[in-house]
CSV table of C-alpha atoms and ligand atoms in Angstrom, one decimal:
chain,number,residue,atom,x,y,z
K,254,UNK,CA,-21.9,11.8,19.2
K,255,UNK,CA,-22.8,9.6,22.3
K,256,UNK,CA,-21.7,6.2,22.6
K,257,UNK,CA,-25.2,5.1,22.8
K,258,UNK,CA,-26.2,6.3,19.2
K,259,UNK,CA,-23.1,5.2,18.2
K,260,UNK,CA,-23.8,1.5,19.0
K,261,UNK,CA,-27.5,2.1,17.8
K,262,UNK,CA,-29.6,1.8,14.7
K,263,UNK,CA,-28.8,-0.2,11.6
K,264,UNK,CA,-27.3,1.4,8.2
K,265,UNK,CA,-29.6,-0.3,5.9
K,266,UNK,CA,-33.6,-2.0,6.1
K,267,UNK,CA,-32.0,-5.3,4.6
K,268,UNK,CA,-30.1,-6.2,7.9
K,269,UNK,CA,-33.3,-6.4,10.1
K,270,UNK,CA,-35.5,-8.4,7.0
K,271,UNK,CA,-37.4,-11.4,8.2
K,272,UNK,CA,-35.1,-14.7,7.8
K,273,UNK,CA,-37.5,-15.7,5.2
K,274,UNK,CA,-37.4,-13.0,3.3
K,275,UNK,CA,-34.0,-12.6,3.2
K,276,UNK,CA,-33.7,-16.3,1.7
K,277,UNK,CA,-35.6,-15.4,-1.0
K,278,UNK,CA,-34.2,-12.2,-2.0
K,279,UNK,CA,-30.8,-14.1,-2.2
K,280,UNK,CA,-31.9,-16.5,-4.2
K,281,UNK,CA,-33.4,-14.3,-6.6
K,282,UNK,CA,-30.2,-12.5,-6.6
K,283,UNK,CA,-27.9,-15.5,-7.3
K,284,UNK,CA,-30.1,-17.1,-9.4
K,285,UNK,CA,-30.1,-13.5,-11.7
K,286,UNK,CA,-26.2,-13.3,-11.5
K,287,UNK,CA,-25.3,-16.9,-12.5
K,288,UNK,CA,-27.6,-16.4,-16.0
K,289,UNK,CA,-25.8,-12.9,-16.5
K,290,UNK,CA,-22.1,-14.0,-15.6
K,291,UNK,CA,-23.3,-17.3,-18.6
K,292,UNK,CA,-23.5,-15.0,-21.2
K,293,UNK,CA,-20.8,-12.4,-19.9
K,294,UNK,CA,-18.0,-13.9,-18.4
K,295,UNK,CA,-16.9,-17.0,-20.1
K,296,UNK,CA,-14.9,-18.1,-17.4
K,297,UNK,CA,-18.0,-19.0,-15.3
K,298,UNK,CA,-19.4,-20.6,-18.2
K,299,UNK,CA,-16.8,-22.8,-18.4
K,300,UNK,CA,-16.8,-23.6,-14.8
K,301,UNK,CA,-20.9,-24.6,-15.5
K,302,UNK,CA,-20.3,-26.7,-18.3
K,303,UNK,CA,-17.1,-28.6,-16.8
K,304,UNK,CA,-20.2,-30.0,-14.4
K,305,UNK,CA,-22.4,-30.5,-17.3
K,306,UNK,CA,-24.7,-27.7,-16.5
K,307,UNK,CA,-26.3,-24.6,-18.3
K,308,UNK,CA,-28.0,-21.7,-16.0
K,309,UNK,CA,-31.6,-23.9,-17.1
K,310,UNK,CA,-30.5,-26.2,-14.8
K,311,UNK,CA,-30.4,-24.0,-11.3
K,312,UNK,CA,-33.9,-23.5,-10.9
K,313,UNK,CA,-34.4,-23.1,-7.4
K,314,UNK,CA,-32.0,-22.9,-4.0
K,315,UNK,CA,-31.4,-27.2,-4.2
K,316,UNK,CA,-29.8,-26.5,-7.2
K,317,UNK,CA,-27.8,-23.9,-6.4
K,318,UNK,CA,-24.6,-26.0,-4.7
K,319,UNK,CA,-24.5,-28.0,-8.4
K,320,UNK,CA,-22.3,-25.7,-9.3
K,321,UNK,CA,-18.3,-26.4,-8.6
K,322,UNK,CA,-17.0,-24.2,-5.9
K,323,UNK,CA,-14.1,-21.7,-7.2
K,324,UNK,CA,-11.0,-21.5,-5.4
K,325,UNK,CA,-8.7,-18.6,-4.8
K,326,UNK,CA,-5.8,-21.1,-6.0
K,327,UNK,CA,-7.1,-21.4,-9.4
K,328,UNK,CA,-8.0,-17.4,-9.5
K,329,UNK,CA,-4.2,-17.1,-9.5
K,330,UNK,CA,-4.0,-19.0,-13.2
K,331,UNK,CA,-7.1,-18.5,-14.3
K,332,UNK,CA,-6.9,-14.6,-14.6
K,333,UNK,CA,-4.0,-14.5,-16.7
K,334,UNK,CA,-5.0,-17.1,-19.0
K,335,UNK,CA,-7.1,-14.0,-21.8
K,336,UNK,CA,-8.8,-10.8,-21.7
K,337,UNK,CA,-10.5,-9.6,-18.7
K,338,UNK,CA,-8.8,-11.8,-16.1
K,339,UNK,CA,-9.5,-14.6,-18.5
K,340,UNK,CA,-12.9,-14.0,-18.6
K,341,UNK,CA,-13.8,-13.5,-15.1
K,342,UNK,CA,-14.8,-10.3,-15.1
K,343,UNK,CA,-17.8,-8.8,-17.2
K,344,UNK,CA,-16.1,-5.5,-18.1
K,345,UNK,CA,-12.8,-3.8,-19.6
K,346,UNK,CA,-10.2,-3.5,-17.1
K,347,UNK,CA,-10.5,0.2,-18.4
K,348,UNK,CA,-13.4,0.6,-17.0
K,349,UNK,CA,-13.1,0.1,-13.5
K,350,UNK,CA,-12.0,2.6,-10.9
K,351,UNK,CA,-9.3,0.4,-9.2
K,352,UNK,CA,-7.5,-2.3,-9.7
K,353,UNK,CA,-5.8,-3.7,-6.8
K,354,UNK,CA,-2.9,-6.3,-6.3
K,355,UNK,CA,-3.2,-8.8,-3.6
K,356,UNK,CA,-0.4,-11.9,-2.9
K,357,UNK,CA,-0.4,-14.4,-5.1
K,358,UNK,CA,-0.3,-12.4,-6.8
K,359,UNK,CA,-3.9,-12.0,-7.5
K,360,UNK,CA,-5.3,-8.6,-9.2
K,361,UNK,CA,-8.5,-7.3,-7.6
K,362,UNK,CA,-11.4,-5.5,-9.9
K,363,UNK,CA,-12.7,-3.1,-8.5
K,364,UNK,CA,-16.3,-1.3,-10.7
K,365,UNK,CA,-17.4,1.9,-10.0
K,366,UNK,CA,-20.3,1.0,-7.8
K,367,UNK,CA,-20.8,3.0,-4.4
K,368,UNK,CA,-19.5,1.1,-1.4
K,369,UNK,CA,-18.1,-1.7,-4.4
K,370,UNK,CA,-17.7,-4.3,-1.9
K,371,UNK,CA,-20.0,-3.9,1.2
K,372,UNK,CA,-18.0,-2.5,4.3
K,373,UNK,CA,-20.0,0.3,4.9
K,374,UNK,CA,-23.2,-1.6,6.9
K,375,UNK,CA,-20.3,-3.3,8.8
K,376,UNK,CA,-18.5,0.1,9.7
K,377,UNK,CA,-21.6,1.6,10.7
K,378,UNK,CA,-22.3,-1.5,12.9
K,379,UNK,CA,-18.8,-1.3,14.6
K,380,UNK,CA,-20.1,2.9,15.6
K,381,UNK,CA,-18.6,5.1,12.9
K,382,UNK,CA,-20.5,8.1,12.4
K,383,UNK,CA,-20.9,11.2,10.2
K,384,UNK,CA,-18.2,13.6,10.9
K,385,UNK,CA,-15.8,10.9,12.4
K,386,UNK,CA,-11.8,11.9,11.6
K,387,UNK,CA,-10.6,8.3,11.2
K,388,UNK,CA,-7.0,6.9,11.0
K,389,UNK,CA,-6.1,4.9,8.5
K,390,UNK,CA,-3.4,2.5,9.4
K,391,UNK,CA,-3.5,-0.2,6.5
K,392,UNK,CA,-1.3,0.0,3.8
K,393,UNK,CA,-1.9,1.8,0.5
K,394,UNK,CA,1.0,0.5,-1.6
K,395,UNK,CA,0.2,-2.4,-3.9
K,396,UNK,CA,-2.0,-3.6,-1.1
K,397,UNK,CA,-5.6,-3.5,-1.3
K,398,UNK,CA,-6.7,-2.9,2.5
K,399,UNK,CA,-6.2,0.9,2.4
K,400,UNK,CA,-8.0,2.3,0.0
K,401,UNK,CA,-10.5,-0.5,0.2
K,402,UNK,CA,-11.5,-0.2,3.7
K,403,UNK,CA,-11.3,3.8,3.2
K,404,UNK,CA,-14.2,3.8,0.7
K,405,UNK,CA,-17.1,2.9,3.6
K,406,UNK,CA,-15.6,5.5,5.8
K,407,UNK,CA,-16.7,8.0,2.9
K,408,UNK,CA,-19.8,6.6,2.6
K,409,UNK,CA,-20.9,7.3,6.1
K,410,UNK,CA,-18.9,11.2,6.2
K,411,UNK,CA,-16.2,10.1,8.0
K,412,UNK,CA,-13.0,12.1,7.0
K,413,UNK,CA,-9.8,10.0,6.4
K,414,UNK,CA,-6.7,10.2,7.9
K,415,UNK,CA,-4.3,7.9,5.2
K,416,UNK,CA,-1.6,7.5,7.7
K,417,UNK,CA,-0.6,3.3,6.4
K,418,UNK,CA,1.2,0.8,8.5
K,419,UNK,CA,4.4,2.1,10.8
K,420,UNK,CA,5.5,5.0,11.7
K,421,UNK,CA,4.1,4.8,15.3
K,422,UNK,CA,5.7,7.9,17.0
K,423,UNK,CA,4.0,9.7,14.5
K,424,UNK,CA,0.8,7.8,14.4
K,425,UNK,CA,1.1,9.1,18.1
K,426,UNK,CA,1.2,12.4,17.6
K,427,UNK,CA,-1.4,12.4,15.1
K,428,UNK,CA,-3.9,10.8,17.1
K,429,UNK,CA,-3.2,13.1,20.4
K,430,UNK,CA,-2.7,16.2,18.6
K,431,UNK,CA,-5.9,16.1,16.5
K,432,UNK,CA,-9.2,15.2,17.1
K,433,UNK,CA,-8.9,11.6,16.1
K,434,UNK,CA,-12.1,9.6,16.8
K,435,UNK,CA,-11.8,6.0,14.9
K,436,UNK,CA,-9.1,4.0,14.0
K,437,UNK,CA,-8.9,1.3,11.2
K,438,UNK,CA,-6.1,-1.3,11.2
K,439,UNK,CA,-5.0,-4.7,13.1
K,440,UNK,CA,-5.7,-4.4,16.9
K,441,UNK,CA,-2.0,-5.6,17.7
K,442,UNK,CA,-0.9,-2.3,15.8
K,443,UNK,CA,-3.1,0.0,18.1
K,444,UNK,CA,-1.6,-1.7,21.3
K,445,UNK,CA,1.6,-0.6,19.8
K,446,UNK,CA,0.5,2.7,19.3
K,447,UNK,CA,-1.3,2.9,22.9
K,448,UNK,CA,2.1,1.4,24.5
K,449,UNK,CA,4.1,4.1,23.0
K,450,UNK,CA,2.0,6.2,24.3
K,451,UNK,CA,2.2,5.8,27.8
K,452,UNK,CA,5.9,5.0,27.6
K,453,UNK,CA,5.7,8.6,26.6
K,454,UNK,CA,3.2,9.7,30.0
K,455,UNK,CA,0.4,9.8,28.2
K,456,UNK,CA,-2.7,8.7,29.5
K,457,UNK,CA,-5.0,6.5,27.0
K,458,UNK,CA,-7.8,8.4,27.9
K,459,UNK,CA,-7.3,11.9,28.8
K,460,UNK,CA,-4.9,12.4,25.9
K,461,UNK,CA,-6.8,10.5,22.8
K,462,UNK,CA,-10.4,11.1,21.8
K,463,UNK,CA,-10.9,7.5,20.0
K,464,UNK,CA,-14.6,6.6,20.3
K,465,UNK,CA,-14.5,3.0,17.8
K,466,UNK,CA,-12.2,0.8,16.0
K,467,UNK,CA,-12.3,-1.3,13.5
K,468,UNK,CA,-9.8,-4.3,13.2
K,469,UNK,CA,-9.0,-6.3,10.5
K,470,UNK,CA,-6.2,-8.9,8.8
K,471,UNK,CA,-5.5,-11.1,12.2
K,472,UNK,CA,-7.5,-13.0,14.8
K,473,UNK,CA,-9.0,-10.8,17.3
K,474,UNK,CA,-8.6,-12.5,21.2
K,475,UNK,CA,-11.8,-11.2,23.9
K,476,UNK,CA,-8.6,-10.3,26.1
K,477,UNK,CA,-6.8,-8.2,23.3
K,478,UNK,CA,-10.3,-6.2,22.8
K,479,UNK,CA,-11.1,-5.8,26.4
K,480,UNK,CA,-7.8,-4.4,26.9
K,481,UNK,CA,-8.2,-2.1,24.1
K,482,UNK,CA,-11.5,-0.6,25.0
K,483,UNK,CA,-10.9,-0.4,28.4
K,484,UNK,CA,-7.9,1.4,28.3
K,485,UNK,CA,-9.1,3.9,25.0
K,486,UNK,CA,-13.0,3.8,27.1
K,487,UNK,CA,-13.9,3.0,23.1
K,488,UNK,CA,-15.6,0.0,21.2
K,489,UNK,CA,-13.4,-2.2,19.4
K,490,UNK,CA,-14.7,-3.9,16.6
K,491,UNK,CA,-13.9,-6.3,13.6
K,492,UNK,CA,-14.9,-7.6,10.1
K,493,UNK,CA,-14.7,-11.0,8.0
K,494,UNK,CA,-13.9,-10.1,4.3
K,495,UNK,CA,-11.5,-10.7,1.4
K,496,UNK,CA,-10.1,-8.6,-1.2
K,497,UNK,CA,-11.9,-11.0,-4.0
K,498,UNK,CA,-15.0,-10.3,-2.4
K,499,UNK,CA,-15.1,-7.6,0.0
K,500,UNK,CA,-17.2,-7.8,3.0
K,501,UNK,CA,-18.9,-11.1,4.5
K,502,UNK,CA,-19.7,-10.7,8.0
K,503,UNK,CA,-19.8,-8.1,10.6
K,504,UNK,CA,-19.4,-8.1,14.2
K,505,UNK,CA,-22.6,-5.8,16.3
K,506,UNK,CA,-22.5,-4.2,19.4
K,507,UNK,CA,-24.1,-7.1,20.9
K,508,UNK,CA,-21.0,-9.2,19.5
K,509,UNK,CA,-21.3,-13.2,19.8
K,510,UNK,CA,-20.2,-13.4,16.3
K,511,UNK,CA,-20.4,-12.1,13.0
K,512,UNK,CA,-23.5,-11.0,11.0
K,513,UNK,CA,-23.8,-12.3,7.8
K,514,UNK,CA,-23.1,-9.2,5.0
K,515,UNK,CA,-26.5,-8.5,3.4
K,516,UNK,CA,-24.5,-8.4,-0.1
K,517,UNK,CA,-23.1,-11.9,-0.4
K,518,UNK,CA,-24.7,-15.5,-0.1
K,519,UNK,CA,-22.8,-17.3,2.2
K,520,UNK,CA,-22.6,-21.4,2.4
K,521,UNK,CA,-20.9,-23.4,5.1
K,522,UNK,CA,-19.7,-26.4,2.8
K,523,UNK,CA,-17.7,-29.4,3.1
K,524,UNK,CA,-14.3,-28.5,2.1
K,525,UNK,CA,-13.9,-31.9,0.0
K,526,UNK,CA,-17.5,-31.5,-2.1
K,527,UNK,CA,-18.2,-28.2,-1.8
K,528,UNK,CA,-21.7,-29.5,-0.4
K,529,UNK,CA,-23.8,-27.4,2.2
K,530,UNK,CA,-23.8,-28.9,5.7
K,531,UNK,CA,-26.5,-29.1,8.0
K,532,UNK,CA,-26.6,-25.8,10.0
K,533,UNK,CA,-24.8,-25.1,12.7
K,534,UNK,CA,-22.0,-27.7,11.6
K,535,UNK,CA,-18.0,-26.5,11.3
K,536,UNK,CA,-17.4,-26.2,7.2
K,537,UNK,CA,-16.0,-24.1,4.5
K,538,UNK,CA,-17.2,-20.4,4.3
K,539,UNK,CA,-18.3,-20.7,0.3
K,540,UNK,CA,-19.4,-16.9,-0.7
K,541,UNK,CA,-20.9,-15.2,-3.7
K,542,UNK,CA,-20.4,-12.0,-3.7
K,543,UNK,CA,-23.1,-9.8,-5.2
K,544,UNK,CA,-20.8,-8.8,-7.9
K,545,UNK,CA,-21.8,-8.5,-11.7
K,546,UNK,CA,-18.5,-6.9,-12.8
K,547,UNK,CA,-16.8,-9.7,-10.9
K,548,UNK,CA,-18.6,-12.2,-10.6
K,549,UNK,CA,-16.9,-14.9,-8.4
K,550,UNK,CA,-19.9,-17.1,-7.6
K,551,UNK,CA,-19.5,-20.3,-5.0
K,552,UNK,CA,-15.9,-18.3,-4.1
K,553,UNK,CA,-14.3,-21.0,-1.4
K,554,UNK,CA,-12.5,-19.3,1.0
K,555,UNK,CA,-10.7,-21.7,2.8
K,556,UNK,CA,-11.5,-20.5,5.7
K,557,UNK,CA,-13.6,-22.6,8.2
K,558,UNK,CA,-16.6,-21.3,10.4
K,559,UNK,CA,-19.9,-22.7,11.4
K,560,UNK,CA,-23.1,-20.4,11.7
K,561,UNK,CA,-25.0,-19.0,14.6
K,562,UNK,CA,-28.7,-18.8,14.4
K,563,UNK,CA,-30.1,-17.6,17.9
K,564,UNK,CA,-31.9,-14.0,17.8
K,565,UNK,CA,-29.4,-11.1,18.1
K,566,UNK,CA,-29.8,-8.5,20.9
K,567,UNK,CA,-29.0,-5.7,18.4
K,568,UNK,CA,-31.9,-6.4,16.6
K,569,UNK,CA,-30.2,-7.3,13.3
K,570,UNK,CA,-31.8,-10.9,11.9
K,571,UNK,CA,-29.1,-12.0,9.8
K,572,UNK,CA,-27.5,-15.5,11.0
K,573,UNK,CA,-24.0,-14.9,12.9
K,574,UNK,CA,-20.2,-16.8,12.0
K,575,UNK,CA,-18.8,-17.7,15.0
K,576,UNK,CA,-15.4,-16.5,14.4
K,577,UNK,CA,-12.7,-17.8,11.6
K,578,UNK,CA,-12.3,-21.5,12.9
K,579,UNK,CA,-9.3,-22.5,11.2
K,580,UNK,CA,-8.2,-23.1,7.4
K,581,UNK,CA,-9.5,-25.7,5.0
K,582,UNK,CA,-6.3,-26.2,2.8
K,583,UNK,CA,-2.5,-25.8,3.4
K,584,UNK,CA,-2.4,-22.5,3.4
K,585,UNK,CA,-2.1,-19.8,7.0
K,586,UNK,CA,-3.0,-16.2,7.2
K,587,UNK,CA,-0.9,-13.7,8.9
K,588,UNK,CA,-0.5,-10.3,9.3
K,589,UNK,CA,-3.7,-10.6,6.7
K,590,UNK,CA,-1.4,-12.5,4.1
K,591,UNK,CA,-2.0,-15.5,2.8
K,592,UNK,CA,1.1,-17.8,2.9
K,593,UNK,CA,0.9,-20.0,0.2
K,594,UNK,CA,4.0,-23.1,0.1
K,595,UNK,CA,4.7,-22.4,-3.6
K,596,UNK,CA,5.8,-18.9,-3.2
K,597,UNK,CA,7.9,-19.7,-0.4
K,598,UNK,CA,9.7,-22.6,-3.0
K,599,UNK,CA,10.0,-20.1,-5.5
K,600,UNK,CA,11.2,-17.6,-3.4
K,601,UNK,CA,13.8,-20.3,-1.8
K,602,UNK,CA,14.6,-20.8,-5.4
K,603,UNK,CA,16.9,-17.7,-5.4
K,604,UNK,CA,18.6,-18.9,-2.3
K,605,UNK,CA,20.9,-21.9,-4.0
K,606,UNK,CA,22.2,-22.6,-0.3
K,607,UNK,CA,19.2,-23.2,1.1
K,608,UNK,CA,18.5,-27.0,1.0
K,609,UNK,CA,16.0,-27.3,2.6
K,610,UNK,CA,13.1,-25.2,4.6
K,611,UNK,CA,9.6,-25.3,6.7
K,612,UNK,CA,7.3,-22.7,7.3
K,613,UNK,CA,6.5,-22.9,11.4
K,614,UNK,CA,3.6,-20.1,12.7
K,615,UNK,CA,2.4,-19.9,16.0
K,616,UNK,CA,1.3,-17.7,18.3
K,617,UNK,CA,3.4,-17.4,21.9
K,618,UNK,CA,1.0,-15.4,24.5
K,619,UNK,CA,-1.8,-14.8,21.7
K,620,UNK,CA,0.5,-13.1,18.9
K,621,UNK,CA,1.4,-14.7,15.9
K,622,UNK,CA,4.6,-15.5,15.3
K,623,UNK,CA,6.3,-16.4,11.9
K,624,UNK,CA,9.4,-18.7,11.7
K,625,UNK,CA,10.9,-20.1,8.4
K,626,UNK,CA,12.9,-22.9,9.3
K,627,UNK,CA,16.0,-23.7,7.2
K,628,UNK,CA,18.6,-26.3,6.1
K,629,UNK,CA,21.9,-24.9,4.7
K,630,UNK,CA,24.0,-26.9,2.1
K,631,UNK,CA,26.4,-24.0,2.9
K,632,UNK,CA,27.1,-20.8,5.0
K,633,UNK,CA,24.7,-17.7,4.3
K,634,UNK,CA,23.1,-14.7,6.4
K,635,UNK,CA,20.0,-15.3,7.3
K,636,UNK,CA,19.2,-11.2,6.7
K,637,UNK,CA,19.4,-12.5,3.4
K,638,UNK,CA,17.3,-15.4,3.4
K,639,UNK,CA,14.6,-12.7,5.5
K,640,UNK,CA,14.9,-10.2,2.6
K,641,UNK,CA,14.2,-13.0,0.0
K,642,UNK,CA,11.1,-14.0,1.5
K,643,UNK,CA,9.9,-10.4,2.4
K,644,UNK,CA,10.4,-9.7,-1.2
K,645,UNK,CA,8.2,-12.6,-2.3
K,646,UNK,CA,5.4,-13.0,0.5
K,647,UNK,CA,5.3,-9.0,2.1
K,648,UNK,CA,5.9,-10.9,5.2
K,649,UNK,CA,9.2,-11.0,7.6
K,650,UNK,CA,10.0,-14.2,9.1
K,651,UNK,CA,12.3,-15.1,11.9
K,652,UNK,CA,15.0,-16.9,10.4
K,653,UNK,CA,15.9,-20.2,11.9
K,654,UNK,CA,18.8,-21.9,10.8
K,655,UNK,CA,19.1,-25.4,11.8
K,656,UNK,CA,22.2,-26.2,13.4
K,657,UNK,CA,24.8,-29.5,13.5
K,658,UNK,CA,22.4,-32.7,13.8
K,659,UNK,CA,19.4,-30.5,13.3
K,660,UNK,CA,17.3,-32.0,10.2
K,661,UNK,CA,13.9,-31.3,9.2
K,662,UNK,CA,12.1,-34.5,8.7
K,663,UNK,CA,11.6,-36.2,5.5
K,664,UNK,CA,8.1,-35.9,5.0
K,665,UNK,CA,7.8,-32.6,7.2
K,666,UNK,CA,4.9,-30.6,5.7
K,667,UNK,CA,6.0,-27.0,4.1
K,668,UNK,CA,3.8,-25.4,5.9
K,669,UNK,CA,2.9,-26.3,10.1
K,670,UNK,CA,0.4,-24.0,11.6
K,671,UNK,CA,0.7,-24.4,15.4
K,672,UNK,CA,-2.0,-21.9,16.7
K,673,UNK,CA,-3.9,-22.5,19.5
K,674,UNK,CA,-6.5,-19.9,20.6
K,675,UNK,CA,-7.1,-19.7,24.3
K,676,UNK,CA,-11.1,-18.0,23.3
K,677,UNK,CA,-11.6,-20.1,20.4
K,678,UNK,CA,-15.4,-20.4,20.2
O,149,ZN,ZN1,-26.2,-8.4,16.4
């Protein structure tokens, strides 16, 4: 496999469709999905009628932002409130092949579709190939991204490698021992491994056959990529997706942002209304995921973006993101983890000496950085305060306790997300 038929060709006829076209078949598609999840899942029904609608009234694209967004705050409620994730899912949770756990904690459906939730176009845009052996470095354990992001790798005939997260010395010798041509995990993990490497002599090059990547779960700098493919001579690409709704956008070989998934309908909406802006304006990405065993339709993600319309080189017509821009609400992503205030307060709970705390993340030289910043009414390790909230939130702050005269401020938000990015178009 050349590097030039690995960055050509597309996976599937929809991703070159005229723009027209592709309008249409989307609407069709939504349109089709909002009467089915009416009459099967009574949690969307619910959602229609609280605006005073029935599916009668979204009879053409105009209509189609009538209906209330959905956010991933109220999935956490809403899916233990009855059967079937209180009604927003179409089937028995029997009868799906997986169901995964993400924070939140929010459970995952996933039906026994092929490629359930759309990665495999973007995997085949980012060069992975038929007979591939690919290493798997997300996690498997109660953490969706493994076996999630593994099931496009199968549907190309790549073989997997299910190494998770850690381990590096042996994620080294995995790699350089075997004929290891992709890698799947977060960019900052396969510096690690390529550092180890030539701490060890090796030689990025000589002693690894890595042809592609693709990166995932944290913000992806021009300088970290260029680094990475220059050193590994490989191309170094990354997705936009969630574990509620699987793939959204995809980054080409031409890069400039991220191609629009052809399996989702995606909005960019005023976070406040949940109305579309004019294109090419900074809003909320609002998906709906082609999903009739879960179907989460007008999904706000929080996240912000704006889209890209100029022709692609690659040849694909589908409009571009241009990047994750920020985040709508109070929440942060790192690591891939959402960081939500109220599980760090009822993680804090179970630390009585703790009076008070603030959740700082930053990023010194480009890599995030996690700090939870505490008030003590009396003495206490801060290994334990760590393990408290690595229990709750699967993420491992830096403990900072503040010291004599030291006070948070009275109003000081729970949650301050200092990130700059150097690249940030
Ligand atoms: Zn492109």
């Amino acid at each position: 496999m050349d590097d030039a038929s690995r960055s050509g060709g597309i996976y599937h006829e929809m991703e070159q469709e005229p723009e027209e076209q592709r309008r249409d078949r989307k609407w069709h598609v939504v349109r089709d999905l909002a009467r089915q999840a009416w009459t099967e899942a009574p949690a969307f029904k619910a959602r229609l009628e609280s605006a005073g609608l029935t599916p009668d009234d979204i009879r053409s694209p105009q209509d189609w932002p009538r209906i209330p967004v959905l956010r991933k705050k109220q999935l956490i409620d809403l899916q233990r409130t009855g059967p079937r994730l209180g009604g927003l899912l179409t089937t028995d949770l029997g009868d799906l092949r997986r169901l995964y756990f993400s924070p939140g904690p929010i459970a995952d459906p996933e039906g026994c579709a092929r490629d359930f939730w759309g990665w495999a176009e973007a995997f085949h845009a980012a060069g992975f190939r038929k007979s591939d052996l690919v290493q798997m470095t997300f996690g498997y354990h109660l953490t969706p991204a493994g076996l999630m992001l593994e099931e496009p790798l199968r549907e190309l005939g790549c073989a997997v490698i299910p190494a998770g997260p850690g381990n590096t010395m042996q994620q080294v010798e995995i790699m350089t021992t075997w004929p290891v041509t992709g890698f799947v995990g977060m960019a900052s993990f396969l510096k690690i491994i390529r550092d180890k490497a030539v701490g060890q002599g090796k030689d990025p090059r000589r002693d690894f056959q890595l042809r592609t990547a693709f990166v995932a779960a944290e913000r992806l700098t021009e300088s970290v990529r260029q680094d990475l493919e220059n050193s590994f001579g490989m191309l170094v690409r990354q997705g936009y997706g969630t574990a509620d709704l699987g793939c959204i956008a995809y980054e080409c070989p031409a890069l400039g942002g991220m191609h629009l998934s052809s399996r989702c309908l995606v909005e960019i909406c005023d976070p406040k209304t949940g109305e579309p802006l004019p294109a090419g304006e900074i809003g909320e990405v609002v998906v709906t995921p082609f999903n009739p065993v879960y179907p989460l339709i007008r999904f706000a993600t929080g996240d912000l973006s704006r889209l890209v319309t100029e022709p692609c080189a690659c040849g694909r017509t589908a409009p571009k993101l241009a990047g994750i821009l920020g985040r709508a609400d109070d929440t942060a992503k790192v690591k891939g983890q959402f960081i939500y205030p109220h599980q760090v307060a009822q993680a804090m709970c179970l630390v009585p000496s703790v009076a008070r705390w603030q959740v700082v993340v930053s990023n010194p030289k480009g890599k995030d950085r996690l700090e939870l910043w505490v008030e003590l009414s009396e003495a206490v390790e801060p290994e334990k305060i760590q393990a408290v909230f690595q229990e709750g939130l699967k993420l491992r702050p830096e403990v900072r306790i503040l010291g004599e005269g030291e006070r948070l401020d009275e109003n000081a938000p729970p949650l301050v997300d200092e990130r700059t990015y150097d690249d940030g178009k």
